[in-house]
Short mmCIF file of C-alpha atoms in Angstrom, two decimals:
data_model
loop_
_atom_site.label_atom_id
_atom_site.label_comp_id
_atom_site.label_asym_id
_atom_site.label_seq_id
_atom_site.Cartn_x
_atom_site.Cartn_y
_atom_site.Cartn_z
CA MET A 167 39.97 -53.87 39.41
CA SER A 168 42.46 -55.95 41.85
CA ALA A 169 41.90 -56.47 45.74
CA THR A 170 44.05 -54.02 47.58
CA THR A 171 47.27 -55.52 49.00
CA PHE A 172 48.13 -54.44 52.71
CA THR A 173 50.99 -55.16 55.09
CA GLU A 174 52.35 -54.83 58.50
CA PRO A 175 55.77 -56.08 60.51
CA HIS A 176 55.09 -58.39 63.48
CA ARG A 177 56.95 -59.39 66.38
CA VAL A 178 56.41 -62.28 67.85
CA VAL A 179 56.75 -62.17 71.53
CA TYR A 180 56.34 -64.24 74.78
CA TYR A 181 52.70 -64.42 74.75
CA GLU A 182 52.03 -65.71 71.67
CA THR A 183 54.59 -68.63 71.53
CA ASP A 184 54.27 -72.06 73.68
CA ASP A 185 57.06 -73.26 75.27
CA THR A 186 58.97 -74.73 72.56
CA GLY A 187 59.58 -70.67 71.72
CA HIS A 188 57.02 -71.03 68.06
CA LEU A 189 54.48 -69.06 67.86
CA THR A 190 50.79 -71.19 68.48
CA LEU A 191 48.43 -71.80 65.84
CA ALA A 192 45.75 -70.17 67.69
CA MET A 193 48.09 -67.17 68.11
CA LEU A 194 48.39 -67.61 64.17
CA VAL A 195 44.70 -67.00 63.68
CA ASN A 196 44.73 -63.95 66.32
CA LEU A 197 47.51 -62.45 63.67
CA LEU A 198 45.53 -63.49 60.67
CA VAL A 199 42.71 -60.89 62.11
CA LEU A 200 44.49 -58.30 63.35
CA VAL A 201 46.35 -57.75 60.05
CA SER A 202 42.66 -57.83 58.03
CA ASP A 203 41.43 -55.48 60.70
CA ASP A 204 44.59 -53.12 60.30
CA GLN A 205 43.64 -53.12 56.50
CA GLY A 206 39.83 -52.07 57.28
CA THR A 207 40.80 -49.61 59.17
CA ASP A 208 43.43 -47.98 57.00
CA LEU A 209 40.89 -48.02 54.69
CA GLY A 210 38.17 -46.47 57.11
CA LEU A 211 36.50 -49.70 57.71
CA ASP A 212 37.34 -49.58 61.41
CA THR A 213 35.12 -51.80 64.16
CA ALA A 214 32.38 -48.81 64.46
CA PHE A 215 31.93 -48.16 60.90
CA VAL A 216 30.87 -52.29 60.24
CA ASN A 217 28.90 -51.89 63.50
CA HIS A 218 26.39 -48.65 62.84
CA LEU A 219 25.98 -50.82 59.73
CA GLY A 220 23.94 -53.47 62.25
CA VAL A 221 25.69 -56.24 61.10
CA GLY A 222 29.29 -58.28 62.14
CA TRP A 223 32.39 -59.91 60.01
CA VAL A 224 32.01 -63.39 61.15
CA VAL A 225 34.77 -66.15 59.29
CA THR A 226 32.84 -69.73 58.66
CA GLN A 227 35.76 -71.43 57.26
CA TYR A 228 39.62 -71.20 57.21
CA HIS A 229 42.42 -73.71 55.04
CA VAL A 230 45.88 -73.12 56.27
CA GLN A 231 48.83 -74.31 55.22
CA VAL A 232 52.34 -74.21 57.48
CA THR A 233 55.77 -74.50 56.25
CA ARG A 234 57.28 -73.16 59.42
CA LEU A 235 56.03 -71.16 62.55
CA PRO A 236 57.40 -68.09 63.34
CA GLU A 237 59.89 -68.14 66.42
CA LEU A 238 60.12 -65.76 69.79
CA GLY A 239 61.69 -62.83 68.52
CA GLU A 240 61.24 -63.08 65.40
CA THR A 241 59.96 -59.85 63.34
CA VAL A 242 57.50 -61.23 60.12
CA THR A 243 55.90 -58.94 57.76
CA LEU A 244 51.87 -60.29 57.79
CA LYS A 245 50.22 -59.63 54.74
CA THR A 246 46.39 -59.38 53.90
CA LYS A 247 43.50 -58.86 50.55
CA ALA A 248 39.96 -59.10 50.38
CA THR A 249 40.04 -61.09 46.86
CA ALA A 250 36.45 -61.51 46.37
CA TYR A 251 33.09 -61.63 47.15
CA ASN A 252 29.59 -62.25 46.07
CA ARG A 253 25.91 -61.00 47.66
CA TYR A 254 26.63 -63.39 50.85
CA PHE A 255 30.34 -64.34 50.72
CA ALA A 256 34.04 -62.80 51.29
CA TYR A 257 37.27 -64.40 50.14
CA ARG A 258 40.38 -62.95 52.00
CA GLU A 259 43.42 -64.21 51.58
CA TYR A 260 46.45 -64.11 54.28
CA TRP A 261 50.38 -64.73 54.38
CA VAL A 262 53.45 -64.38 56.64
CA LEU A 263 56.95 -63.82 55.43
CA ASP A 264 60.27 -63.92 56.65
CA ALA A 265 62.65 -61.55 56.76
CA GLN A 266 63.58 -62.91 53.23
CA GLY A 267 60.08 -62.59 52.03
CA GLN A 268 59.49 -65.93 52.48
CA THR A 269 55.59 -67.45 52.74
CA LEU A 270 55.91 -68.90 56.67
CA ALA A 271 52.32 -69.56 56.27
CA TYR A 272 49.15 -68.73 53.57
CA ALA A 273 45.81 -69.08 55.26
CA GLU A 274 42.68 -68.41 53.02
CA GLY A 275 38.95 -67.79 54.88
CA ILE A 276 35.79 -67.20 54.06
CA TRP A 277 33.13 -64.66 56.30
CA VAL A 278 30.33 -63.39 55.99
CA THR A 279 27.87 -60.74 58.00
CA MET A 280 26.11 -61.79 60.16
CA SER A 281 22.88 -59.46 61.73
CA TYR A 282 22.99 -58.04 65.20
CA ALA A 283 19.16 -57.72 65.19
CA THR A 284 18.60 -61.89 63.81
CA ARG A 285 21.91 -63.14 64.45
CA LYS A 286 21.88 -64.45 60.86
CA ILE A 287 24.14 -64.41 57.77
CA ALA A 288 22.71 -61.10 56.06
CA THR A 289 23.90 -59.24 52.75
CA ILE A 290 27.01 -58.05 52.51
CA PRO A 291 26.32 -53.82 52.38
CA THR A 292 28.56 -53.03 49.15
CA GLU A 293 30.15 -49.84 50.91
CA LEU A 294 32.04 -52.66 53.12
CA MET A 295 33.76 -53.74 50.05
CA THR A 296 34.34 -51.16 47.68
CA PRO A 297 37.24 -49.78 49.47
CA TYR A 298 39.03 -53.24 49.25
CA GLY A 299 39.19 -52.98 45.42
CA SER A 300 37.90 -56.48 45.35
CA GLU A 301 36.56 -58.54 42.84
CA GLU A 302 32.92 -58.67 42.58
CA THR A 303 31.81 -62.65 41.27
CA THR A 304 29.32 -65.62 41.52
CA ARG A 305 31.50 -67.64 42.33
CA LEU A 306 34.20 -67.71 44.74
CA PRO A 307 37.36 -70.51 45.59
CA ARG A 308 36.26 -73.79 47.60
CA LEU A 309 38.39 -74.28 50.53
CA PRO A 310 38.72 -77.84 51.42
CA ARG A 311 36.09 -79.03 53.68
CA PRO A 312 37.57 -80.95 57.03
CA ALA A 313 36.41 -84.69 57.27
CA ARG A 314 34.40 -85.68 60.04
CA LEU A 315 35.05 -87.62 62.98
CA PRO A 316 34.10 -91.53 62.03
CA GLN A 317 31.20 -92.78 63.89
CA ASP A 318 32.96 -95.74 65.06
CA ALA A 319 36.13 -94.75 66.32
CA ASP A 320 38.16 -93.92 69.29
CA VAL A 321 38.13 -90.62 70.50
CA ARG A 322 39.92 -87.91 73.42
CA ILE A 323 37.37 -86.19 74.69
CA LYS A 324 38.28 -83.23 77.08
CA PRO A 325 35.42 -80.62 78.78
CA TYR A 326 35.94 -77.02 78.84
CA THR A 327 33.58 -74.26 79.49
CA VAL A 328 33.06 -70.90 78.28
CA ARG A 329 34.32 -68.04 79.45
CA TYR A 330 34.04 -64.02 79.74
CA PHE A 331 37.15 -63.63 78.62
CA ASP A 332 36.79 -65.97 75.42
CA ILE A 333 34.19 -63.82 74.13
CA ASP A 334 34.43 -60.72 71.41
CA ASN A 335 33.21 -58.19 70.54
CA ASN A 336 30.65 -59.76 68.33
CA GLY A 337 29.44 -61.47 71.62
CA HIS A 338 30.70 -65.02 70.53
CA VAL A 339 33.95 -66.69 71.43
CA ASN A 340 36.81 -65.23 69.08
CA ASN A 341 37.94 -68.05 66.60
CA ALA A 342 41.43 -68.39 67.81
CA HIS A 343 40.32 -70.47 71.15
CA TYR A 344 38.60 -73.35 68.77
CA PHE A 345 42.53 -73.91 67.89
CA ASP A 346 43.46 -73.81 71.81
CA TRP A 347 40.90 -76.57 72.64
CA LEU A 348 41.17 -78.07 69.07
CA LEU A 349 45.00 -78.93 69.78
CA ASP A 350 45.04 -79.18 74.18
CA THR A 351 43.34 -82.36 73.88
CA LEU A 352 46.35 -83.72 71.86
CA PRO A 353 49.43 -85.12 74.44
CA ALA A 354 51.92 -81.78 75.36
CA ASP A 355 54.99 -84.33 74.01
CA PHE A 356 53.23 -84.66 70.55
CA LEU A 357 52.78 -80.99 70.09
CA ARG A 358 56.15 -80.45 71.35
CA GLN A 359 57.42 -83.22 68.49
CA HIS A 360 55.17 -82.10 65.90
CA GLN A 361 53.64 -78.92 63.64
CA PRO A 362 50.41 -77.91 61.62
CA THR A 363 51.48 -78.19 57.78
CA ASP A 364 48.02 -78.08 56.97
CA ILE A 365 44.55 -76.89 59.02
CA ARG A 366 41.23 -77.11 57.88
CA ILE A 367 38.45 -75.72 59.47
CA ARG A 368 34.86 -75.15 59.32
CA PHE A 369 32.89 -73.15 62.07
CA GLU A 370 29.09 -74.28 61.47
CA ASN A 371 27.26 -72.84 65.12
CA GLU A 372 28.00 -70.11 67.77
CA VAL A 373 29.44 -71.14 70.81
CA GLN A 374 28.24 -68.06 73.60
CA TYR A 375 29.27 -67.07 77.48
CA GLY A 376 28.75 -69.86 79.58
CA HIS A 377 28.25 -72.68 77.70
CA GLN A 378 29.68 -76.02 78.09
CA VAL A 379 31.68 -77.57 75.51
CA THR A 380 33.59 -80.78 74.84
CA SER A 381 36.98 -81.19 72.45
CA GLU A 382 36.92 -84.11 70.53
CA VAL A 383 39.82 -85.59 68.85
CA VAL A 384 40.32 -88.73 66.69
CA HIS A 385 44.25 -89.54 65.52
CA GLN A 386 44.64 -91.11 62.26
CA ASP A 387 49.25 -91.37 61.81
CA HIS A 388 49.90 -87.79 60.73
CA GLN A 389 46.67 -86.57 60.68
CA THR A 390 44.55 -85.69 63.43
CA LEU A 391 40.33 -85.07 63.17
CA HIS A 392 39.06 -82.84 65.73
CA GLN A 393 35.21 -81.24 66.90
CA ILE A 394 33.96 -78.69 68.79
CA LYS A 395 30.61 -79.54 70.69
CA VAL A 396 27.66 -77.89 72.93
CA GLY A 397 25.98 -80.26 73.85
CA THR A 398 24.78 -82.83 70.79
CA THR A 399 25.22 -79.62 68.54
CA ILE A 400 28.36 -79.27 66.27
CA ALA A 401 29.98 -76.08 66.89
CA ALA A 402 33.26 -76.38 64.95
CA ILE A 403 35.26 -79.69 62.48
CA ALA A 404 38.73 -79.18 62.16
CA THR A 405 41.45 -81.65 60.07
CA VAL A 406 44.80 -80.81 61.10
CA ASP A 407 47.65 -82.91 59.23
CA TRP A 408 51.20 -82.83 61.05
CA THR A 409 55.02 -83.75 60.15
CA THR A 410 57.53 -84.06 62.76
CA ASN A 411 59.65 -81.30 64.03
#
């Protein structure tokens, strides 16, 4: 049995774009979550159903490959499937397609269920996966890991305070905000003149309301290395490859 594929159209609107008129990386991640949420709702697995099981979905890792970021006013097709899972981890794929069906972006994500009672990873309830037609397997695909910042590197640092409106219904920071923090450390001219082509991010610890976080970046040629920290605790690490526009 192969996993069920779900698609839906989406028109890129002004508040999803930057000043070049292209979809931001943070909003791209929001769209990935949107299409997976909509698939769950379509299958009767909406947020209320998931929550009554005492768990919530949490992403631990993404690998995103971008050919071209969609532009303001462009209608794209969002596509996803919950490809495979095992006792603790679920592997999901995503596509963003243009009007001709060409892939603009492809992403992979590793997800876990977190217990609301313990705030720790929980066994994925069978009833959450069965409707997707996902393959149950002992070995899931390995996503490429981001690199850690070199100890002696020239690091650029920017501080942030986690606001109430940064928090999602799982009680921690919405994944998309990490991408804003990561990229906001880079100069505006660089962001205007470059497009991310390959993004690898790993979420290591929760960030919650009121936390003081620092976003750190090291720039190496056509690649940037990033980390988000709360005090001395690393919350997320990421590596981004870039190309000039």
